[in-house]
Amino acid sequence: MAIHQPEPDLNGRRVLICRPEPEASRLASRFRAAGADVRILPLIDRQPLPETPERRTLILSLDEYAHIIAVSPFAARLLLDETDTWWPQMPMGIRWYGVGAGTAAVLAEHGLNPQMPPEGWTSEALLALPSLNNLQGERVLLARGETGRELIRETLESRGARVTPLPLYRRFCPDYPPEQVQATLETFAPEAIIVLSGETLNNLIALSANSSHNLYDRLLIVPADRVAEQAREAGFQNPCIPGSLADNDIVATVATQLAGRDGGSGKAK
């Protein structure tokens, strides 16, 4: 019989979520179920790029690619929506990949059988897959944002692949009035902040530069070692990487870390 895991106890804890929507509201509902007082301040927004003749040509040539990689759930959804317009039946023989469980889940819901790392949810983990190790002459389509890390493209090209980036959306930081920033960072004074990308962290730092906040000793949830190091270099004392980026794991990590800080045992990673 399955053992029931108790809900994390975050009664009255103040949590700030800086993820884009709709992910922010979904995560906020999990935190509120655990009793947390939650504010949402997305520091990344995404806007689909308009279709171009060049992009349409790429989609119509999908069957020429041996591997197709989606870097995020948003990229996967946009790619599949566009693919459905031109391909009533998905071409066979393509290996599909998702960076992280959330991206792989979007592909799987579409009837595909995506590959993903057995552990980890980063680009580095994906690149460790054996099927991406030796790609001499093979074509790879990389569904991504307009800008971002070049690690996947550069690494696969160094392994002999012919990589075609497919930009599907652009990311930008929403513009917030100063009084909203003050109310969120200073008046609300979060105990834990959810920042799940390096770009989001940079936007948080820039947004709070003119604020009299004292966020650097707060618990900061980040997605990977690379962003944790970036946070430490910026002055944050308590970056912490959850067991996974699933909502339940993020909530459980915040509950454990805040309880540990209260008790004087166990500090954020």
PDB file of C-alpha atoms in Angstrom:
ATOM      1  CA  MET A   1       0.000   0.000   0.000  1.00  0.00           C
ATOM      2  CA  ALA A   2       1.360   3.432  -0.926  1.00  0.00           C
ATOM      3  CA  ILE A   3       2.529   5.561   1.968  1.00  0.00           C
ATOM      4  CA  HIS A   4       0.812   8.936   2.088  1.00  0.00           C
ATOM      5  CA  GLN A   5       3.327  11.769   2.160  1.00  0.00           C
ATOM      6  CA  PRO A   6       2.183  14.663   4.367  1.00  0.00           C
ATOM      7  CA  GLU A   7       1.781  18.078   2.774  1.00  0.00           C
ATOM      8  CA  PRO A   8       4.762  20.388   3.345  1.00  0.00           C
ATOM      9  CA  ASP A   9       4.001  22.920   6.069  1.00  0.00           C
ATOM     10  CA  LEU A  10       4.554  26.460   4.863  1.00  0.00           C
ATOM     11  CA  ASN A  11       1.874  28.104   6.963  1.00  0.00           C
ATOM     12  CA  GLY A  12       2.332  31.890   6.754  1.00  0.00           C
ATOM     13  CA  ARG A  13       5.633  31.678   4.895  1.00  0.00           C
ATOM     14  CA  ARG A  14       6.173  34.383   2.287  1.00  0.00           C
ATOM     15  CA  VAL A  15       7.148  33.068  -1.146  1.00  0.00           C
ATOM     16  CA  LEU A  16       7.851  35.110  -4.284  1.00  0.00           C
ATOM     17  CA  ILE A  17       7.551  33.319  -7.640  1.00  0.00           C
ATOM     18  CA  CYS A  18       9.368  34.924 -10.573  1.00  0.00           C
ATOM     19  CA  ARG A  19       8.458  32.332 -13.219  1.00  0.00           C
ATOM     20  CA  PRO A  20       6.528  33.219 -16.373  1.00  0.00           C
ATOM     21  CA  GLU A  21       2.840  32.472 -16.677  1.00  0.00           C
ATOM     22  CA  PRO A  22       1.082  30.057 -16.703  1.00  0.00           C
ATOM     23  CA  GLU A  23       3.765  28.148 -14.791  1.00  0.00           C
ATOM     24  CA  ALA A  24       3.840  30.786 -12.025  1.00  0.00           C
ATOM     25  CA  SER A  25       0.149  30.460 -11.154  1.00  0.00           C
ATOM     26  CA  ARG A  26       0.312  26.678 -11.275  1.00  0.00           C
ATOM     27  CA  LEU A  27       3.239  26.636  -8.838  1.00  0.00           C
ATOM     28  CA  ALA A  28       1.553  29.283  -6.659  1.00  0.00           C
ATOM     29  CA  SER A  29      -1.465  27.016  -6.183  1.00  0.00           C
ATOM     30  CA  ARG A  30       0.809  24.267  -4.818  1.00  0.00           C
ATOM     31  CA  PHE A  31       2.469  26.694  -2.406  1.00  0.00           C
ATOM     32  CA  ARG A  32      -0.901  28.014  -1.239  1.00  0.00           C
ATOM     33  CA  ALA A  33      -2.103  24.458  -0.645  1.00  0.00           C
ATOM     34  CA  ALA A  34       0.835  24.152   1.769  1.00  0.00           C
ATOM     35  CA  GLY A  35      -0.236  27.333   3.565  1.00  0.00           C
ATOM     36  CA  ALA A  36       2.223  29.809   2.063  1.00  0.00           C
ATOM     37  CA  ASP A  37       1.508  33.483   1.418  1.00  0.00           C
ATOM     38  CA  VAL A  38       2.468  33.838  -2.258  1.00  0.00           C
ATOM     39  CA  ARG A  39       3.189  36.731  -4.584  1.00  0.00           C
ATOM     40  CA  ILE A  40       3.786  36.346  -8.317  1.00  0.00           C
ATOM     41  CA  LEU A  41       6.147  38.689 -10.158  1.00  0.00           C
ATOM     42  CA  PRO A  42       7.095  37.109 -13.515  1.00  0.00           C
ATOM     43  CA  LEU A  43      10.519  38.344 -14.562  1.00  0.00           C
ATOM     44  CA  ILE A  44      10.384  36.580 -17.910  1.00  0.00           C
ATOM     45  CA  ASP A  45       7.595  36.875 -20.433  1.00  0.00           C
ATOM     46  CA  ARG A  46       7.468  35.126 -23.794  1.00  0.00           C
ATOM     47  CA  GLN A  47       6.010  36.200 -27.106  1.00  0.00           C
ATOM     48  CA  PRO A  48       5.700  33.859 -30.100  1.00  0.00           C
ATOM     49  CA  LEU A  49       7.547  35.118 -33.151  1.00  0.00           C
ATOM     50  CA  PRO A  50       5.516  35.674 -36.313  1.00  0.00           C
ATOM     51  CA  GLU A  51       5.714  32.975 -38.930  1.00  0.00           C
ATOM     52  CA  THR A  52       8.153  33.576 -41.771  1.00  0.00           C
ATOM     53  CA  PRO A  53       8.565  31.844 -45.147  1.00  0.00           C
ATOM     54  CA  GLU A  54      11.944  30.544 -43.954  1.00  0.00           C
ATOM     55  CA  ARG A  55      10.392  28.972 -40.863  1.00  0.00           C
ATOM     56  CA  ARG A  56       7.571  27.433 -42.895  1.00  0.00           C
ATOM     57  CA  THR A  57      10.189  25.874 -45.183  1.00  0.00           C
ATOM     58  CA  LEU A  58      11.940  24.378 -42.144  1.00  0.00           C
ATOM     59  CA  ILE A  59       8.706  22.879 -40.835  1.00  0.00           C
ATOM     60  CA  LEU A  60       7.886  21.428 -44.257  1.00  0.00           C
ATOM     61  CA  SER A  61      11.368  19.833 -44.276  1.00  0.00           C
ATOM     62  CA  LEU A  62      10.924  18.164 -40.891  1.00  0.00           C
ATOM     63  CA  ASP A  63      11.438  14.689 -42.364  1.00  0.00           C
ATOM     64  CA  GLU A  64      15.001  15.625 -43.335  1.00  0.00           C
ATOM     65  CA  TYR A  65      16.094  15.821 -39.681  1.00  0.00           C
ATOM     66  CA  ALA A  66      17.366  12.867 -37.669  1.00  0.00           C
ATOM     67  CA  HIS A  67      16.996  14.606 -34.299  1.00  0.00           C
ATOM     68  CA  ILE A  68      14.642  17.317 -33.046  1.00  0.00           C
ATOM     69  CA  ILE A  69      15.317  18.981 -29.684  1.00  0.00           C
ATOM     70  CA  ALA A  70      12.922  21.272 -27.811  1.00  0.00           C
ATOM     71  CA  VAL A  71      14.620  23.322 -25.103  1.00  0.00           C
ATOM     72  CA  SER A  72      11.496  24.178 -23.071  1.00  0.00           C
ATOM     73  CA  PRO A  73       7.813  23.241 -22.735  1.00  0.00           C
ATOM     74  CA  PHE A  74       6.902  26.526 -24.443  1.00  0.00           C
ATOM     75  CA  ALA A  75       9.180  25.744 -27.405  1.00  0.00           C
ATOM     76  CA  ALA A  76       7.718  22.242 -27.642  1.00  0.00           C
ATOM     77  CA  ARG A  77       4.127  23.515 -27.665  1.00  0.00           C
ATOM     78  CA  LEU A  78       4.817  26.145 -30.322  1.00  0.00           C
ATOM     79  CA  LEU A  79       6.688  23.648 -32.495  1.00  0.00           C
ATOM     80  CA  LEU A  80       3.939  21.029 -32.268  1.00  0.00           C
ATOM     81  CA  ASP A  81       1.201  23.569 -32.968  1.00  0.00           C
ATOM     82  CA  GLU A  82       2.999  24.660 -36.103  1.00  0.00           C
ATOM     83  CA  THR A  83       3.844  21.111 -37.119  1.00  0.00           C
ATOM     84  CA  ASP A  84       0.178  20.101 -36.894  1.00  0.00           C
ATOM     85  CA  THR A  85      -0.664  22.735 -39.502  1.00  0.00           C
ATOM     86  CA  TRP A  86       1.576  21.157 -42.138  1.00  0.00           C
ATOM     87  CA  TRP A  87       1.965  17.524 -41.104  1.00  0.00           C
ATOM     88  CA  PRO A  88      -1.345  15.645 -40.611  1.00  0.00           C
ATOM     89  CA  GLN A  89       0.847  12.702 -39.581  1.00  0.00           C
ATOM     90  CA  MET A  90       4.250  13.195 -37.960  1.00  0.00           C
ATOM     91  CA  PRO A  91       7.101  11.942 -40.157  1.00  0.00           C
ATOM     92  CA  MET A  92       8.671   8.701 -38.989  1.00  0.00           C
ATOM     93  CA  GLY A  93      12.243   7.996 -37.986  1.00  0.00           C
ATOM     94  CA  ILE A  94      12.921  11.201 -36.053  1.00  0.00           C
ATOM     95  CA  ARG A  95      14.407  11.068 -32.561  1.00  0.00           C
ATOM     96  CA  TRP A  96      12.717  13.641 -30.345  1.00  0.00           C
ATOM     97  CA  TYR A  97      14.292  15.162 -27.223  1.00  0.00           C
ATOM     98  CA  GLY A  98      13.120  17.379 -24.395  1.00  0.00           C
ATOM     99  CA  VAL A  99      15.391  19.343 -22.078  1.00  0.00           C
ATOM    100  CA  GLY A 100      13.789  18.343 -18.791  1.00  0.00           C
ATOM    101  CA  ALA A 101      10.762  16.303 -17.779  1.00  0.00           C
ATOM    102  CA  GLY A 102       8.287  19.119 -18.452  1.00  0.00           C
ATOM    103  CA  THR A 103       9.399  19.490 -22.056  1.00  0.00           C
ATOM    104  CA  ALA A 104       9.435  15.734 -22.602  1.00  0.00           C
ATOM    105  CA  ALA A 105       5.901  15.541 -21.175  1.00  0.00           C
ATOM    106  CA  VAL A 106       4.612  18.037 -23.768  1.00  0.00           C
ATOM    107  CA  LEU A 107       6.121  15.916 -26.561  1.00  0.00           C
ATOM    108  CA  ALA A 108       4.757  12.694 -25.052  1.00  0.00           C
ATOM    109  CA  GLU A 109       1.242  14.160 -24.805  1.00  0.00           C
ATOM    110  CA  HIS A 110       1.435  14.609 -28.564  1.00  0.00           C
ATOM    111  CA  GLY A 111       2.021  10.886 -29.054  1.00  0.00           C
ATOM    112  CA  LEU A 112       5.774  11.118 -29.491  1.00  0.00           C
ATOM    113  CA  ASN A 113       8.351   9.069 -27.612  1.00  0.00           C
ATOM    114  CA  PRO A 114      10.890  11.690 -26.501  1.00  0.00           C
ATOM    115  CA  GLN A 115      14.269  10.942 -25.032  1.00  0.00           C
ATOM    116  CA  MET A 116      15.342  12.798 -21.921  1.00  0.00           C
ATOM    117  CA  PRO A 117      18.167  12.441 -19.423  1.00  0.00           C
ATOM    118  CA  PRO A 118      17.616   9.742 -16.784  1.00  0.00           C
ATOM    119  CA  GLU A 119      18.793  12.281 -14.212  1.00  0.00           C
ATOM    120  CA  GLY A 120      18.927  16.042 -14.356  1.00  0.00           C
ATOM    121  CA  TRP A 121      17.001  18.592 -16.388  1.00  0.00           C
ATOM    122  CA  THR A 122      19.726  20.782 -17.855  1.00  0.00           C
ATOM    123  CA  SER A 123      21.231  21.116 -21.307  1.00  0.00           C
ATOM    124  CA  GLU A 124      24.370  19.475 -19.929  1.00  0.00           C
ATOM    125  CA  ALA A 125      22.352  16.425 -18.845  1.00  0.00           C
ATOM    126  CA  LEU A 126      20.690  16.154 -22.254  1.00  0.00           C
ATOM    127  CA  LEU A 127      24.042  16.328 -24.042  1.00  0.00           C
ATOM    128  CA  ALA A 128      25.209  13.293 -22.055  1.00  0.00           C
ATOM    129  CA  LEU A 129      22.682  11.046 -23.838  1.00  0.00           C
ATOM    130  CA  PRO A 130      24.491   8.377 -25.915  1.00  0.00           C
ATOM    131  CA  SER A 131      22.285   9.051 -28.974  1.00  0.00           C
ATOM    132  CA  LEU A 132      23.689  12.583 -29.134  1.00  0.00           C
ATOM    133  CA  ASN A 133      27.300  11.549 -28.809  1.00  0.00           C
ATOM    134  CA  ASN A 134      28.376  10.824 -32.386  1.00  0.00           C
ATOM    135  CA  LEU A 135      26.395  12.796 -34.950  1.00  0.00           C
ATOM    136  CA  GLN A 136      28.752  13.043 -37.903  1.00  0.00           C
ATOM    137  CA  GLY A 137      26.787  14.625 -40.736  1.00  0.00           C
ATOM    138  CA  GLU A 138      23.387  14.155 -39.053  1.00  0.00           C
ATOM    139  CA  ARG A 139      20.868  16.989 -39.137  1.00  0.00           C
ATOM    140  CA  VAL A 140      19.486  18.373 -35.873  1.00  0.00           C
ATOM    141  CA  LEU A 141      16.623  20.842 -35.501  1.00  0.00           C
ATOM    142  CA  LEU A 142      16.798  22.918 -32.320  1.00  0.00           C
ATOM    143  CA  ALA A 143      13.461  24.485 -31.270  1.00  0.00           C
ATOM    144  CA  ARG A 144      14.274  27.370 -28.958  1.00  0.00           C
ATOM    145  CA  GLY A 145      13.855  31.048 -28.165  1.00  0.00           C
ATOM    146  CA  GLU A 146      15.284  33.877 -30.242  1.00  0.00           C
ATOM    147  CA  THR A 147      18.191  34.203 -27.823  1.00  0.00           C
ATOM    148  CA  GLY A 148      19.642  31.972 -25.149  1.00  0.00           C
ATOM    149  CA  ARG A 149      22.534  29.691 -24.335  1.00  0.00           C
ATOM    150  CA  GLU A 150      24.416  28.299 -27.315  1.00  0.00           C
ATOM    151  CA  LEU A 151      25.705  25.240 -25.458  1.00  0.00           C
ATOM    152  CA  ILE A 152      23.517  22.654 -27.223  1.00  0.00           C
ATOM    153  CA  ARG A 153      24.183  23.999 -30.716  1.00  0.00           C
ATOM    154  CA  GLU A 154      27.911  24.455 -30.194  1.00  0.00           C
ATOM    155  CA  THR A 155      28.378  21.061 -28.533  1.00  0.00           C
ATOM    156  CA  LEU A 156      26.442  19.133 -31.180  1.00  0.00           C
ATOM    157  CA  GLU A 157      28.292  20.930 -33.981  1.00  0.00           C
ATOM    158  CA  SER A 158      31.583  19.956 -32.334  1.00  0.00           C
ATOM    159  CA  ARG A 159      30.331  16.356 -32.504  1.00  0.00           C
ATOM    160  CA  GLY A 160      29.793  16.599 -36.251  1.00  0.00           C
ATOM    161  CA  ALA A 161      26.100  17.495 -36.383  1.00  0.00           C
ATOM    162  CA  ARG A 162      24.533  19.974 -38.788  1.00  0.00           C
ATOM    163  CA  VAL A 163      22.403  22.000 -36.390  1.00  0.00           C
ATOM    164  CA  THR A 164      19.585  24.295 -37.517  1.00  0.00           C
ATOM    165  CA  PRO A 165      18.275  26.643 -34.795  1.00  0.00           C
ATOM    166  CA  LEU A 166      14.520  27.249 -35.031  1.00  0.00           C
ATOM    167  CA  PRO A 167      13.667  30.416 -33.051  1.00  0.00           C
ATOM    168  CA  LEU A 168       9.982  30.299 -32.082  1.00  0.00           C
ATOM    169  CA  TYR A 169       9.632  33.010 -29.441  1.00  0.00           C
ATOM    170  CA  ARG A 170      11.366  35.898 -27.793  1.00  0.00           C
ATOM    171  CA  ARG A 171      11.854  36.438 -24.065  1.00  0.00           C
ATOM    172  CA  PHE A 172      11.666  39.812 -22.361  1.00  0.00           C
ATOM    173  CA  CYS A 173      11.374  41.253 -18.885  1.00  0.00           C
ATOM    174  CA  PRO A 174       7.968  42.801 -18.128  1.00  0.00           C
ATOM    175  CA  ASP A 175       7.944  46.451 -17.143  1.00  0.00           C
ATOM    176  CA  TYR A 176       6.683  46.990 -13.593  1.00  0.00           C
ATOM    177  CA  PRO A 177       5.937  50.342 -11.926  1.00  0.00           C
ATOM    178  CA  PRO A 178       8.279  51.218  -9.017  1.00  0.00           C
ATOM    179  CA  GLU A 179       5.472  51.018  -6.455  1.00  0.00           C
ATOM    180  CA  GLN A 180       4.718  47.411  -7.448  1.00  0.00           C
ATOM    181  CA  VAL A 181       8.386  46.486  -7.148  1.00  0.00           C
ATOM    182  CA  GLN A 182       8.575  48.132  -3.726  1.00  0.00           C
ATOM    183  CA  ALA A 183       5.402  46.431  -2.524  1.00  0.00           C
ATOM    184  CA  THR A 184       6.707  43.037  -3.638  1.00  0.00           C
ATOM    185  CA  LEU A 185      10.373  43.172  -2.649  1.00  0.00           C
ATOM    186  CA  GLU A 186      10.249  45.435   0.411  1.00  0.00           C
ATOM    187  CA  THR A 187       6.764  45.432   1.925  1.00  0.00           C
ATOM    188  CA  PHE A 188       6.014  41.761   1.247  1.00  0.00           C
ATOM    189  CA  ALA A 189       9.666  40.877   1.997  1.00  0.00           C
ATOM    190  CA  PRO A 190       9.722  37.276   0.708  1.00  0.00           C
ATOM    191  CA  GLU A 191      11.485  34.579   2.703  1.00  0.00           C
ATOM    192  CA  ALA A 192      11.971  32.417  -0.394  1.00  0.00           C
ATOM    193  CA  ILE A 193      12.287  33.445  -4.053  1.00  0.00           C
ATOM    194  CA  ILE A 194      11.762  31.072  -6.992  1.00  0.00           C
ATOM    195  CA  VAL A 195      14.148  31.950  -9.837  1.00  0.00           C
ATOM    196  CA  LEU A 196      14.399  29.125 -12.372  1.00  0.00           C
ATOM    197  CA  SER A 197      16.777  30.509 -14.989  1.00  0.00           C
ATOM    198  CA  GLY A 198      19.905  32.598 -15.197  1.00  0.00           C
ATOM    199  CA  GLU A 199      18.058  35.213 -17.237  1.00  0.00           C
ATOM    200  CA  THR A 200      15.355  35.462 -14.566  1.00  0.00           C
ATOM    201  CA  LEU A 201      18.058  35.942 -11.926  1.00  0.00           C
ATOM    202  CA  ASN A 202      19.678  38.721 -13.958  1.00  0.00           C
ATOM    203  CA  ASN A 203      16.306  40.441 -14.280  1.00  0.00           C
ATOM    204  CA  LEU A 204      15.731  40.158 -10.522  1.00  0.00           C
ATOM    205  CA  ILE A 205      19.119  41.733  -9.834  1.00  0.00           C
ATOM    206  CA  ALA A 206      18.454  44.550 -12.290  1.00  0.00           C
ATOM    207  CA  LEU A 207      14.929  45.152 -10.990  1.00  0.00           C
ATOM    208  CA  SER A 208      16.034  45.348  -7.382  1.00  0.00           C
ATOM    209  CA  ALA A 209      19.132  47.493  -7.995  1.00  0.00           C
ATOM    210  CA  ASN A 210      17.322  50.682  -7.005  1.00  0.00           C
ATOM    211  CA  SER A 211      15.358  49.089  -4.181  1.00  0.00           C
ATOM    212  CA  SER A 212      16.267  49.152  -0.503  1.00  0.00           C
ATOM    213  CA  HIS A 213      15.585  45.422  -0.224  1.00  0.00           C
ATOM    214  CA  ASN A 214      17.688  42.954   1.715  1.00  0.00           C
ATOM    215  CA  LEU A 215      17.114  39.848  -0.398  1.00  0.00           C
ATOM    216  CA  TYR A 216      20.638  38.473  -0.409  1.00  0.00           C
ATOM    217  CA  ASP A 217      20.171  36.341   2.708  1.00  0.00           C
ATOM    218  CA  ARG A 218      16.826  34.898   1.562  1.00  0.00           C
ATOM    219  CA  LEU A 219      16.365  31.374   0.280  1.00  0.00           C
ATOM    220  CA  LEU A 220      16.794  31.449  -3.498  1.00  0.00           C
ATOM    221  CA  ILE A 221      15.561  28.436  -5.489  1.00  0.00           C
ATOM    222  CA  VAL A 222      17.609  28.031  -8.681  1.00  0.00           C
ATOM    223  CA  PRO A 223      17.591  25.297 -11.350  1.00  0.00           C
ATOM    224  CA  ALA A 224      21.231  24.233 -11.602  1.00  0.00           C
ATOM    225  CA  ASP A 225      24.798  24.618 -10.308  1.00  0.00           C
ATOM    226  CA  ARG A 226      25.563  27.162 -13.036  1.00  0.00           C
ATOM    227  CA  VAL A 227      22.805  29.515 -11.821  1.00  0.00           C
ATOM    228  CA  ALA A 228      23.667  28.868  -8.161  1.00  0.00           C
ATOM    229  CA  GLU A 229      27.216  30.040  -8.840  1.00  0.00           C
ATOM    230  CA  GLN A 230      25.879  33.057 -10.722  1.00  0.00           C
ATOM    231  CA  ALA A 231      23.722  33.885  -7.690  1.00  0.00           C
ATOM    232  CA  ARG A 232      26.641  33.578  -5.263  1.00  0.00           C
ATOM    233  CA  GLU A 233      28.769  35.870  -7.427  1.00  0.00           C
ATOM    234  CA  ALA A 234      25.927  38.430  -7.277  1.00  0.00           C
ATOM    235  CA  GLY A 235      25.915  38.257  -3.479  1.00  0.00           C
ATOM    236  CA  PHE A 236      23.095  35.816  -2.696  1.00  0.00           C
ATOM    237  CA  GLN A 237      24.061  33.688   0.284  1.00  0.00           C
ATOM    238  CA  ASN A 238      21.531  30.852   0.066  1.00  0.00           C
ATOM    239  CA  PRO A 239      20.955  29.521  -3.456  1.00  0.00           C
ATOM    240  CA  CYS A 240      19.421  26.053  -3.372  1.00  0.00           C
ATOM    241  CA  ILE A 241      18.789  23.479  -6.127  1.00  0.00           C
ATOM    242  CA  PRO A 242      15.652  21.335  -5.652  1.00  0.00           C
ATOM    243  CA  GLY A 243      15.523  17.596  -6.289  1.00  0.00           C
ATOM    244  CA  SER A 244      13.719  18.340  -9.551  1.00  0.00           C
ATOM    245  CA  LEU A 245      11.850  21.231 -11.130  1.00  0.00           C
ATOM    246  CA  ALA A 246       8.481  19.544 -10.584  1.00  0.00           C
ATOM    247  CA  ASP A 247       6.141  21.792  -8.590  1.00  0.00           C
ATOM    248  CA  ASN A 248       5.874  19.370  -5.660  1.00  0.00           C
ATOM    249  CA  ASP A 249       9.654  19.074  -5.354  1.00  0.00           C
ATOM    250  CA  ILE A 250      10.100  22.854  -5.398  1.00  0.00           C
ATOM    251  CA  VAL A 251       7.490  23.271  -2.636  1.00  0.00           C
ATOM    252  CA  ALA A 252       9.013  20.462  -0.557  1.00  0.00           C
ATOM    253  CA  THR A 253      12.506  21.937  -0.916  1.00  0.00           C
ATOM    254  CA  VAL A 254      11.355  25.371   0.257  1.00  0.00           C
ATOM    255  CA  ALA A 255       9.573  23.820   3.255  1.00  0.00           C
ATOM    256  CA  THR A 256      12.626  21.755   4.237  1.00  0.00           C
ATOM    257  CA  GLN A 257      15.109  24.601   3.799  1.00  0.00           C
ATOM    258  CA  LEU A 258      13.052  27.188   5.700  1.00  0.00           C
ATOM    259  CA  ALA A 259      12.433  24.718   8.531  1.00  0.00           C
ATOM    260  CA  GLY A 260      16.155  23.963   8.651  1.00  0.00           C
ATOM    261  CA  ARG A 261      17.028  27.639   8.867  1.00  0.00           C
ATOM    262  CA  ASP A 262      14.514  28.114  11.668  1.00  0.00           C
ATOM    263  CA  GLY A 263      16.018  25.256  13.624  1.00  0.00           C
ATOM    264  CA  GLY A 264      19.572  26.349  13.006  1.00  0.00           C
ATOM    265  CA  SER A 265      20.357  23.068  11.277  1.00  0.00           C
ATOM    266  CA  GLY A 266      20.964  22.695   7.609  1.00  0.00           C
ATOM    267  CA  LYS A 267      21.524  25.685   5.416  1.00  0.00           C
ATOM    268  CA  ALA A 268      20.520  26.109   1.850  1.00  0.00           C
ATOM    269  CA  LYS A 269      22.936  24.580  -0.584  1.00  0.00           C
TER     270      LYS A 269
END
